[in-house]
Tab-separated table of C-alpha atoms in Angstrom:
chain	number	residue	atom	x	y	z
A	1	UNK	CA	0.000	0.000	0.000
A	2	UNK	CA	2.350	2.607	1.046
A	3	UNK	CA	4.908	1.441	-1.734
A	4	UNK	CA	4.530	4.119	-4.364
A	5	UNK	CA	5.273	6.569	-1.245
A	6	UNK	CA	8.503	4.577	-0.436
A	7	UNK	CA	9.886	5.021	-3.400
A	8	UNK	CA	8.743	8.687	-4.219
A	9	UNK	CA	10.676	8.888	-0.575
A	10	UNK	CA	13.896	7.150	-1.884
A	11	UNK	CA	13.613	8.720	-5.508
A	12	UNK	CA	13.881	12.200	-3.468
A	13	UNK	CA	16.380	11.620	-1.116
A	14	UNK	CA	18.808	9.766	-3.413
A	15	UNK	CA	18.286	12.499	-5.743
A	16	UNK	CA	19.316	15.257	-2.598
A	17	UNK	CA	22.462	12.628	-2.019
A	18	UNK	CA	23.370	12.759	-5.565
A	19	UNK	CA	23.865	16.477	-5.309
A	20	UNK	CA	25.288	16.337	-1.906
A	21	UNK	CA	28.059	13.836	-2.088
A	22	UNK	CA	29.384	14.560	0.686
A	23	UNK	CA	26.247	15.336	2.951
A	24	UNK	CA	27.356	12.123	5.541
A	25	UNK	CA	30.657	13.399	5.863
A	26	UNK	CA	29.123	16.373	7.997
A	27	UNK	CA	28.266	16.870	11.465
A	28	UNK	CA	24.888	16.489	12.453
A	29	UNK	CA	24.082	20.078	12.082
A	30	UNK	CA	25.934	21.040	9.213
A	31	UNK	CA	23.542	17.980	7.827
A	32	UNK	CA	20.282	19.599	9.195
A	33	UNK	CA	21.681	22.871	7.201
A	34	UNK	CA	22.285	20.968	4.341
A	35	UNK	CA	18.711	19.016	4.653
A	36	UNK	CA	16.897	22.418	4.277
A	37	UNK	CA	16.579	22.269	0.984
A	38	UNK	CA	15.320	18.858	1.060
A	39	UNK	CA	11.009	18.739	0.647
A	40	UNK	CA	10.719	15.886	2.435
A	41	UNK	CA	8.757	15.357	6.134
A	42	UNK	CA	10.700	16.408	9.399
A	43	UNK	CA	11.052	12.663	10.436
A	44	UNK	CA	12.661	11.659	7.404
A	45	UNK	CA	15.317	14.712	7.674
A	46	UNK	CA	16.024	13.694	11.471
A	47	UNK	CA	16.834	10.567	10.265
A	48	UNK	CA	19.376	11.676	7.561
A	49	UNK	CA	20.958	14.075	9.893
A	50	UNK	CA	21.459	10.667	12.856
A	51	UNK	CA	22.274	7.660	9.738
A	52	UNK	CA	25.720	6.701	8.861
A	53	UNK	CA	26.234	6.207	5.100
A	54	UNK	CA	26.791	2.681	6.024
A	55	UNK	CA	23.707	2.376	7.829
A	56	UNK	CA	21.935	4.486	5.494
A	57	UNK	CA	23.043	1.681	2.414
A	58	UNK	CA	21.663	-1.151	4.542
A	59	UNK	CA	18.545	0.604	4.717
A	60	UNK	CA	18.340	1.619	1.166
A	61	UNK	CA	18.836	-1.920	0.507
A	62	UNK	CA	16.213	-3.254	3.254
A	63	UNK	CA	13.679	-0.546	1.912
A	64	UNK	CA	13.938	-1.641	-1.966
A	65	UNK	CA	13.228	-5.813	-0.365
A	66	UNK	CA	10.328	-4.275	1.081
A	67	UNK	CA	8.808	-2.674	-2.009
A	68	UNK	CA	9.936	-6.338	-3.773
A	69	UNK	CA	8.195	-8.196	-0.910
A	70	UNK	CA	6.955	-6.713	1.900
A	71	UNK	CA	5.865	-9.494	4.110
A	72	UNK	CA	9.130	-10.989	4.051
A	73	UNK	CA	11.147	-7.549	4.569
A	74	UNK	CA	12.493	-8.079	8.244
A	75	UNK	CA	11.939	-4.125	9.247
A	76	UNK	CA	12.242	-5.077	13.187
A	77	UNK	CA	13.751	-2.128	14.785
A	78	UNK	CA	14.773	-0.675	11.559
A	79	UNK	CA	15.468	3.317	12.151
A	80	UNK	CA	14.265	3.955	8.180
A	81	UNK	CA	10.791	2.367	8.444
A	82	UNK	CA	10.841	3.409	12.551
A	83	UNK	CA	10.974	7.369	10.619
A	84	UNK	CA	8.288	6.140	8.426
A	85	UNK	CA	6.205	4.651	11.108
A	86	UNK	CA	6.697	8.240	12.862
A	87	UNK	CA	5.449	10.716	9.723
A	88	UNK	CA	2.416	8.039	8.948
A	89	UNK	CA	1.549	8.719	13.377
A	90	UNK	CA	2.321	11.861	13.090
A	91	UNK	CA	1.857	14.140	10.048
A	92	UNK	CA	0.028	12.054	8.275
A	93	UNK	CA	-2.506	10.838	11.147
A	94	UNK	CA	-3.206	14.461	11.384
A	95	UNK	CA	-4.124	14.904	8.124
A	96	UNK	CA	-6.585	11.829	7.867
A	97	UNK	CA	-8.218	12.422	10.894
A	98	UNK	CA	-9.413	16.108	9.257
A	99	UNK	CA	-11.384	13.826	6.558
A	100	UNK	CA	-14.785	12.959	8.333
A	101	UNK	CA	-16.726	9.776	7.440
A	102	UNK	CA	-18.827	11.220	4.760
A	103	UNK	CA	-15.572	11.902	2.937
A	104	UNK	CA	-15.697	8.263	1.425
A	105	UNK	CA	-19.424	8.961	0.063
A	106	UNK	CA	-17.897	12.181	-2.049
A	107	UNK	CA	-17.873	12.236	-5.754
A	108	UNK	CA	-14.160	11.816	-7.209
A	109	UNK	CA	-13.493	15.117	-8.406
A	110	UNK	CA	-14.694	16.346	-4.755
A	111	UNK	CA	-12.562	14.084	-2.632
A	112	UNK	CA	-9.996	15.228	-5.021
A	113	UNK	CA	-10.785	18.561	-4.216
A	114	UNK	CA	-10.289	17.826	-0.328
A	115	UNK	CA	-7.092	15.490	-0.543
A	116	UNK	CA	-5.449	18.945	-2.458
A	117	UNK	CA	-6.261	21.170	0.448
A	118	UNK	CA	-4.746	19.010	2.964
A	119	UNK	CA	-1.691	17.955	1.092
A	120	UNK	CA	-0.148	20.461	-0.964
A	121	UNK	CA	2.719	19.975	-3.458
A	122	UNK	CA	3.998	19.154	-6.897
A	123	UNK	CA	6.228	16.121	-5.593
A	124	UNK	CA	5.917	12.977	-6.317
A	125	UNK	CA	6.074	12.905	-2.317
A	126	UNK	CA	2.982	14.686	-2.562
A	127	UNK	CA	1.277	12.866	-5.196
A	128	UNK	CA	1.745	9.530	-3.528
A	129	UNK	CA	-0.037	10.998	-0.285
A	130	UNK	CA	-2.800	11.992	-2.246
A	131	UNK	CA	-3.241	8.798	-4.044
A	132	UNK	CA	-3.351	7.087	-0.344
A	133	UNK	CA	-5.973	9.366	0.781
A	134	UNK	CA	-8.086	8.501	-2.566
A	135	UNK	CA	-7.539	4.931	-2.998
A	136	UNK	CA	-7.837	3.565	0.249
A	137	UNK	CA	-10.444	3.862	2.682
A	138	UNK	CA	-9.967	4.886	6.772
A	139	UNK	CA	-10.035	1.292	7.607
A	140	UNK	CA	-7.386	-0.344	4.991
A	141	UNK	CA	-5.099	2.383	5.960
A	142	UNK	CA	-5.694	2.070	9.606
A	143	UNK	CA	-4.435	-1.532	9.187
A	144	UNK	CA	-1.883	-1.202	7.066
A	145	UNK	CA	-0.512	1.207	9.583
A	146	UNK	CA	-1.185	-1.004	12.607
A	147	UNK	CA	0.552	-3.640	10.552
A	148	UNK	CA	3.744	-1.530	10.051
A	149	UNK	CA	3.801	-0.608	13.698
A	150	UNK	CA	3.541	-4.259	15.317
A	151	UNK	CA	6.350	-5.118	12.825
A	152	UNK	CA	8.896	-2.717	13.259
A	153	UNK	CA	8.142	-1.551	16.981
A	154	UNK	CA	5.197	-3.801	18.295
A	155	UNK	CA	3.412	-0.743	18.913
A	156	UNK	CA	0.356	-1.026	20.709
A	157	UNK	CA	-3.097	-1.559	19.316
A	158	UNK	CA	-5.337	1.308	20.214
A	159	UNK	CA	-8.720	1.967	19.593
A	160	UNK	CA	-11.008	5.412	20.726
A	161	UNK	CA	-14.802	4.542	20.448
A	162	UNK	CA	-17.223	7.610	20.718
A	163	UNK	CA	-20.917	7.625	19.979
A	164	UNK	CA	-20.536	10.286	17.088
A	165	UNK	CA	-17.543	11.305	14.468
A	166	UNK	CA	-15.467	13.492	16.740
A	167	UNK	CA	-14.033	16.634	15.695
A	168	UNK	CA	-10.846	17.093	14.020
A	169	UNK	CA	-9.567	19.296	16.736
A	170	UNK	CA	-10.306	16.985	19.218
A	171	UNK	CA	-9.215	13.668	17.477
A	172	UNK	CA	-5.476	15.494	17.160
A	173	UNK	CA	-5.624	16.013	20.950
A	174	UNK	CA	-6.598	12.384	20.996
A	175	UNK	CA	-3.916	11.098	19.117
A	176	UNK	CA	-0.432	13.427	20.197
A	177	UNK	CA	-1.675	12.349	23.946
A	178	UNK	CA	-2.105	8.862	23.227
A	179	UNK	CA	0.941	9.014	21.241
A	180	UNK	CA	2.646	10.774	24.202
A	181	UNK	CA	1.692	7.282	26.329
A	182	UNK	CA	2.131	4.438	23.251
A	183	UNK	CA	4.830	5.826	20.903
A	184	UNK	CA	4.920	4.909	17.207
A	185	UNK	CA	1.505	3.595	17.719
A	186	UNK	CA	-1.826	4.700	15.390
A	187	UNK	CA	-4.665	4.504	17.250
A	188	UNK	CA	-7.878	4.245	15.502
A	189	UNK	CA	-11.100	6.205	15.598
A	190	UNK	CA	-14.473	4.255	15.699
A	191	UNK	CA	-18.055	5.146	15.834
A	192	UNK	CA	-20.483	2.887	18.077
A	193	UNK	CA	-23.698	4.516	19.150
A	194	UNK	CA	-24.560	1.984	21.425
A	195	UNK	CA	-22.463	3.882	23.536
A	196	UNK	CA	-24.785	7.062	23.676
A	197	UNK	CA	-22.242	9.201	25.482
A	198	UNK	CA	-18.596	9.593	26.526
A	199	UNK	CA	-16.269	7.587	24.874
A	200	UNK	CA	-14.205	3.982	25.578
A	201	UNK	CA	-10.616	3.509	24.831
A	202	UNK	CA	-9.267	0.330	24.105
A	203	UNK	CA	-5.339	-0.018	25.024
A	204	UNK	CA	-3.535	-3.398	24.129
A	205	UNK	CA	-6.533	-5.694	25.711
A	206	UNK	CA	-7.259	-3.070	28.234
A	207	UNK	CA	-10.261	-1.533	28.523
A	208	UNK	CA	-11.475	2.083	29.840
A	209	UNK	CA	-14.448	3.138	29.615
A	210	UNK	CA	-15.941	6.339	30.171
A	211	UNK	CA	-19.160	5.449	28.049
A	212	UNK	CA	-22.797	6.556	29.596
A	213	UNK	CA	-23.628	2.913	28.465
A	214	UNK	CA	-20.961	1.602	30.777
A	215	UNK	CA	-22.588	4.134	33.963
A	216	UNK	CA	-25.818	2.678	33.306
A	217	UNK	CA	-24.716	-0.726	33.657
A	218	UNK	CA	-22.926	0.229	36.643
A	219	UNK	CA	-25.830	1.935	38.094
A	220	UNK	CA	-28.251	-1.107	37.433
A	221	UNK	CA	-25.779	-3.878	38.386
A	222	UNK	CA	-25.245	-1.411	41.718
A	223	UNK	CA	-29.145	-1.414	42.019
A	224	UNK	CA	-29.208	-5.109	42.119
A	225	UNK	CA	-26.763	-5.784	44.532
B	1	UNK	CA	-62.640	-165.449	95.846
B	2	UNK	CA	-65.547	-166.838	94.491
B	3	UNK	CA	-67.257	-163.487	95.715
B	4	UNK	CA	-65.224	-161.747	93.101
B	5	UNK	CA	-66.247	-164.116	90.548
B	6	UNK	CA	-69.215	-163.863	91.364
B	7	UNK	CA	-69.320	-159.879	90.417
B	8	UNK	CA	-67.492	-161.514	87.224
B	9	UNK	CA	-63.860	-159.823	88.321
B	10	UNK	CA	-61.121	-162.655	87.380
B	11	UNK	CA	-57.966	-162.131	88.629
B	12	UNK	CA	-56.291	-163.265	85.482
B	13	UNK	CA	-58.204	-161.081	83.692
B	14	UNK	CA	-57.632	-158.529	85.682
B	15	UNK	CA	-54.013	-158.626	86.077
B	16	UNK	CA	-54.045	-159.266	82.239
B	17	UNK	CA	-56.272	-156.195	82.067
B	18	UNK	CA	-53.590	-154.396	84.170
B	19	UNK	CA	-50.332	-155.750	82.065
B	20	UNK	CA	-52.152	-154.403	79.039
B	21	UNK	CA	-53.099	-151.788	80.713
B	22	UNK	CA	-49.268	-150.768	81.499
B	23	UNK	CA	-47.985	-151.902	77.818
B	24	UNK	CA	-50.395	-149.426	76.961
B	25	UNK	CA	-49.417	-146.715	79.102
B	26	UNK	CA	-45.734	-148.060	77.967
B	27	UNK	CA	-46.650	-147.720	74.524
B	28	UNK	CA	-48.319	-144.474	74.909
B	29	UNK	CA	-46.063	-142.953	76.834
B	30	UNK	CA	-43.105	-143.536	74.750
B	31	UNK	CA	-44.477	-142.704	71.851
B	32	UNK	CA	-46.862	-140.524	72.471
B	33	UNK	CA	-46.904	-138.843	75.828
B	34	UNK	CA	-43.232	-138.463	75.930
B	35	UNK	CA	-43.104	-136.632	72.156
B	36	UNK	CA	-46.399	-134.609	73.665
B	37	UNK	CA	-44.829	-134.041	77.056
B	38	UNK	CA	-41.581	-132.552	75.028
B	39	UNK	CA	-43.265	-130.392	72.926
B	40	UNK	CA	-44.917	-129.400	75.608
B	41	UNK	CA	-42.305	-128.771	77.785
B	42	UNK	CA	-40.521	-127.004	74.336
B	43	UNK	CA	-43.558	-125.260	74.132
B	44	UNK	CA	-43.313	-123.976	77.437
B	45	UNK	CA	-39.695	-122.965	76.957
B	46	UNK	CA	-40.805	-121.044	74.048
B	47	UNK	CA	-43.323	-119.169	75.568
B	48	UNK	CA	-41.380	-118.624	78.920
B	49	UNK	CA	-38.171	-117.013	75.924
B	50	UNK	CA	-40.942	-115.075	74.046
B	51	UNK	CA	-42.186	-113.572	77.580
B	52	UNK	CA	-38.595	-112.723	78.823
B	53	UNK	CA	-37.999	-111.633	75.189
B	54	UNK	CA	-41.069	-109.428	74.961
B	55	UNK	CA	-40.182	-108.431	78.583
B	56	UNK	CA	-36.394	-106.898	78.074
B	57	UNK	CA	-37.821	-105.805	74.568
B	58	UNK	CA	-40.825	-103.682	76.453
B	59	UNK	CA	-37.808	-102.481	78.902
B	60	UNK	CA	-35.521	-101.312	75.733
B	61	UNK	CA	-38.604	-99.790	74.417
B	62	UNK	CA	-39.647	-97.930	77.569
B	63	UNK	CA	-35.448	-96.763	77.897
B	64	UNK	CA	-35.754	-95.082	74.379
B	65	UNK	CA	-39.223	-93.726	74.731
B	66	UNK	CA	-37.772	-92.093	78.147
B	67	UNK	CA	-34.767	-91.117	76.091
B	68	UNK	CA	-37.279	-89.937	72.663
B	69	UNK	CA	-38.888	-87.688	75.768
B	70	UNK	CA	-35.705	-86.216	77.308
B	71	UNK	CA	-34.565	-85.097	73.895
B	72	UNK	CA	-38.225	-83.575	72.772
B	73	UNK	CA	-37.688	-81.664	76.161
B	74	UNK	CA	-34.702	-80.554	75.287
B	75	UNK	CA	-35.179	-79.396	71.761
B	76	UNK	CA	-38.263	-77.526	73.196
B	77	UNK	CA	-36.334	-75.719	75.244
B	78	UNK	CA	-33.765	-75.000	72.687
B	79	UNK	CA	-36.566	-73.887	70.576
B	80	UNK	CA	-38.147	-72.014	73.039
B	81	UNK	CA	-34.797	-70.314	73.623
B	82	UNK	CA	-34.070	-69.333	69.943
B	83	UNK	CA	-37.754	-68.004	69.645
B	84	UNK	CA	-37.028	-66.303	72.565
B	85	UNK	CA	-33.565	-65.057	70.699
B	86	UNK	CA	-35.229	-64.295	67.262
B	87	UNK	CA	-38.130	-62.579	68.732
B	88	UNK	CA	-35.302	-60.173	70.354
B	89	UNK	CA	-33.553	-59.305	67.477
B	90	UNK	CA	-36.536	-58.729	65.624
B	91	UNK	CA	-38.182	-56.270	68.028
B	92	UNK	CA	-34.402	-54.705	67.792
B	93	UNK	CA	-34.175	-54.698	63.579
B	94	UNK	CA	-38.463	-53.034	63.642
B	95	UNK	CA	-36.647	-50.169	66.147
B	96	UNK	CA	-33.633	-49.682	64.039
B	97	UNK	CA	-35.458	-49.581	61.375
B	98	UNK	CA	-37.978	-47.293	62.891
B	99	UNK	CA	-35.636	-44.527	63.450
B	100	UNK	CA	-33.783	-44.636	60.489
B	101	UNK	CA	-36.654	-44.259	58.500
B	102	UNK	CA	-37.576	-41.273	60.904
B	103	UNK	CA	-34.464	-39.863	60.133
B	104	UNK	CA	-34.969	-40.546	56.538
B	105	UNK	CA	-38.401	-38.785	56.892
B	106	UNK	CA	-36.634	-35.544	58.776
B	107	UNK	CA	-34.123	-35.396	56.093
B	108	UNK	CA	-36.901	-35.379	52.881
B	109	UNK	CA	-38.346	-32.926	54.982
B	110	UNK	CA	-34.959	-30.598	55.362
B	111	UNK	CA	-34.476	-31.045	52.005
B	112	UNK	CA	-37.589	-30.230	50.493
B	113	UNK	CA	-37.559	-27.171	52.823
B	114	UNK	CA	-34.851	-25.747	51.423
B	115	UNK	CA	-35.909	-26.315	48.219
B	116	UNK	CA	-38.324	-24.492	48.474
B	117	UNK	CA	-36.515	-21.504	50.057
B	118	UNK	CA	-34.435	-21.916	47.129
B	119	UNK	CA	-37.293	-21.773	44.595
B	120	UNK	CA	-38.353	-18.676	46.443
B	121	UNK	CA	-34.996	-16.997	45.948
B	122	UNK	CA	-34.557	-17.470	42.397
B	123	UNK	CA	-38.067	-16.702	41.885
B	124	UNK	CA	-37.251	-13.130	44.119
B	125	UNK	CA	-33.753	-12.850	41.693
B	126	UNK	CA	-35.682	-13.524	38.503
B	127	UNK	CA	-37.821	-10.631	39.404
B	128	UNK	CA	-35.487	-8.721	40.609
B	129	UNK	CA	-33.610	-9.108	36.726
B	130	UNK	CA	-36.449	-8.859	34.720
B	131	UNK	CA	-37.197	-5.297	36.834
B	132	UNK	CA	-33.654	-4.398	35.979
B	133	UNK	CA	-33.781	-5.402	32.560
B	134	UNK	CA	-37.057	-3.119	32.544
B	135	UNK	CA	-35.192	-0.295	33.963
B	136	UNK	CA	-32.104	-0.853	31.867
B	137	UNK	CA	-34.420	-0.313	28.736
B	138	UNK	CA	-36.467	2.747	29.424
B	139	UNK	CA	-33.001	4.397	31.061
B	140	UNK	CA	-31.305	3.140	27.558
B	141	UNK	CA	-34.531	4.540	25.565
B	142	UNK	CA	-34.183	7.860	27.068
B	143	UNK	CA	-30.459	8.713	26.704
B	144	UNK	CA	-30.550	6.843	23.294
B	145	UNK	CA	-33.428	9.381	22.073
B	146	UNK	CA	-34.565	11.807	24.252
B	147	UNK	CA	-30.729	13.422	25.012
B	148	UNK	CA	-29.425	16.408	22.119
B	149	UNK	CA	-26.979	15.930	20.186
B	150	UNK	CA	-25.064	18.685	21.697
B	151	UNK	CA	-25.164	16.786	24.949
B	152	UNK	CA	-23.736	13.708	23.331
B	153	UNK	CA	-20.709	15.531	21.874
B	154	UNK	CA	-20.623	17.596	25.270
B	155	UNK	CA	-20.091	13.937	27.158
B	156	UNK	CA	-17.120	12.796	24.701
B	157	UNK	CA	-15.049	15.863	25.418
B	158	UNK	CA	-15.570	15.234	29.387
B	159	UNK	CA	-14.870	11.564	29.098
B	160	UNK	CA	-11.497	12.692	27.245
B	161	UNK	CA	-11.020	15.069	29.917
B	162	UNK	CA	-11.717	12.390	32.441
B	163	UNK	CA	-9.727	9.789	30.791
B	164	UNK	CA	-6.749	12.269	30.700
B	165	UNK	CA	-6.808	12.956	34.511
């Protein structure tokens, strides 16, 4: 899924390398200079400013077995796709969770129309997050995501339940402090009106639940005590 | 002498009458009287054996029918003493059996008693859950329908808030 964005990724920064040959002979700040003129997310640039060329090779190398065959890529721990995992939390989480659910139900040249406000550009970077955002759906991208993170980091699995679509502000909130507890991890936003109120958090198997469904429960099992 | 020949008794007749006389007594007596006289006495013998016979016989018979009598006695009163026995240990098995099946009777009774105290209770839950259930649904049919919408999105910003604390 997130293949044609890999190698946009790679296409860019090898191109940026090719022009800076000696960009890993620098310092880490005279690299973060340097990586200025690079149009590529913040995570990605941290990570070229930390990576030996060595390291950065192996990676190359472990990235392009990915795009050949990702499910037998072994990503564990890997800092590249640990930098991906970190824009597709971060930046990117941020920029899905401003689409609300009757975004799928759009006409094409209107979801088109939304996907070029959020992510502007003339990259092929750019292009390849707009073709995520059109092709897939909240759910196969949620997945793919979770997928990524259990692989390289085992991030946790994390699910937010409300009763109705939350608001954008308040699903960023949601995220950077959940983030803030479960690093790397993408938690993902459900609807369930059975729970008429409040909302229920699912962490790794645990449950909390601040649901009005849950306090009436609790107030008729208390009842029958 | 002429007198008795005149009442016709001759001497010679006489004494021939008395020497055939005697030859016949002779002759009888040997073989007749003597035979008869031996059975007879044989006879006699016989009987006298037969009466000391039947005698010791009636004395053997009397010792075992005294005997026969002692041991009736005393297999009555052997009997008598295991009747006695048996009649014991049944009046014993009718009272054991007696109170167990008292017992037995006390313990249906227990039993059936708290049965029922444990029909009651699960009657009193059942009702007690289908009241709940009741109340669960109209509380559930109000918040579901009868709470705005501005509420509802109100409550998931406080749960976040609550969750964050």
């Amino acid at each position: 899924m997130i293949n044609y964005f890999l190698t946009a990724l790679i296409h860019a920064i090898v191109a940026f390398l090719a022009k800076h040959t000696d960009f890993f002979d620098g310092n880490v700040n005279a690299r973060e200079k340097t990586l200025e003129s690079l149009r590529v997310p913040a995570a990605f640039k941290h990570y070229l400013s930390h990576r030996s060329m060595e390291d950065f090779m192996s990676d190359l190398s472990l990235t392009l077995s990915y795009i050949k065959s990702s499910k037998t890529a072994e990503i564990e721990a890997n800092a590249f796709f640990k930098a991906v995992l970190e824009f597709f939390t971060g930046v990117f989480a941020d920029k899905l969770d401003k689409l609300n659910a009757d975004f799928y139900s759009f006409k094409e040249k209107d979801r088109w129309r939304v996907v070029s406000e959020l992510i502007k550009g003339e990259s092929h970077l750019a292009e390849s997050l707009r073709l995520l955002l059109m092709n897939y759906t909240y759910q196969d991208l949620s997945a793919e995501l979770i997928n990524l993170g259990q692989r390289v980091v085992n991030a946790a699995y994390v699910v937010v339940q409300s009763p109705r679509e939350i608001t954008p502000k308040l699903k960023q909130e949601i995220r950077h402090s959940l983030l803030k507890e479960q690093p790397l991890a993408f938690p993902v936003f459900q609807i369930n009106k059975k729970l008429i109120g409040g909302l229920r958090i699912f962490k790794n198997g645990q449950v909390h639940d601040h649901s009005w469904v849950a306090r009436v429960q609790s107030f008729i099992s208390l009842n029958s005590v | 002498m002429d007198q008795l020949s005149r009442l016709g008794i001759e001497l010679g007749s006489v004494f021939f009458y008395l020497v055939s006389t005697g030859v016949l007594l002779a002759i009888l007596t040997h073989y007749f009287y003597a035979p008869l006289m031996k059975i007879v006495d044989e006879r006699r013998e016989k009987i006298a054996g037969s009466i000391e016979e039947s005698n010791r016989l009636r004395l053997e018979f009397e010792k075992t029918l005294q005997q026969a009598k002692e041991d009736r006695d005393a297999s009555e009163e052997r009997l008598r003493a295991e009747l006695a026995g048996l009649k014991k240990f049944t009046e014993e098995e009718r009272a054991k059996l007696i109170a167990e099946m008292e017992e037995a009777r006390a313990r249906m009774l227990q039993e059936a008693q708290e049965e029922i105290n444990q029909k009651k209770k699960d009657l009193l839950k059942d009702a007690e859950k289908e009241v709940m259930s009741l109340m669960s649904k109209i509380i559930l049919e109000i918040v579901q329908n009868k709470v705005p919408e501005t509420l509802i999105n109100q409550s998931i910003q406080d749960a976040w808030k609550q969750y964050s604390q």
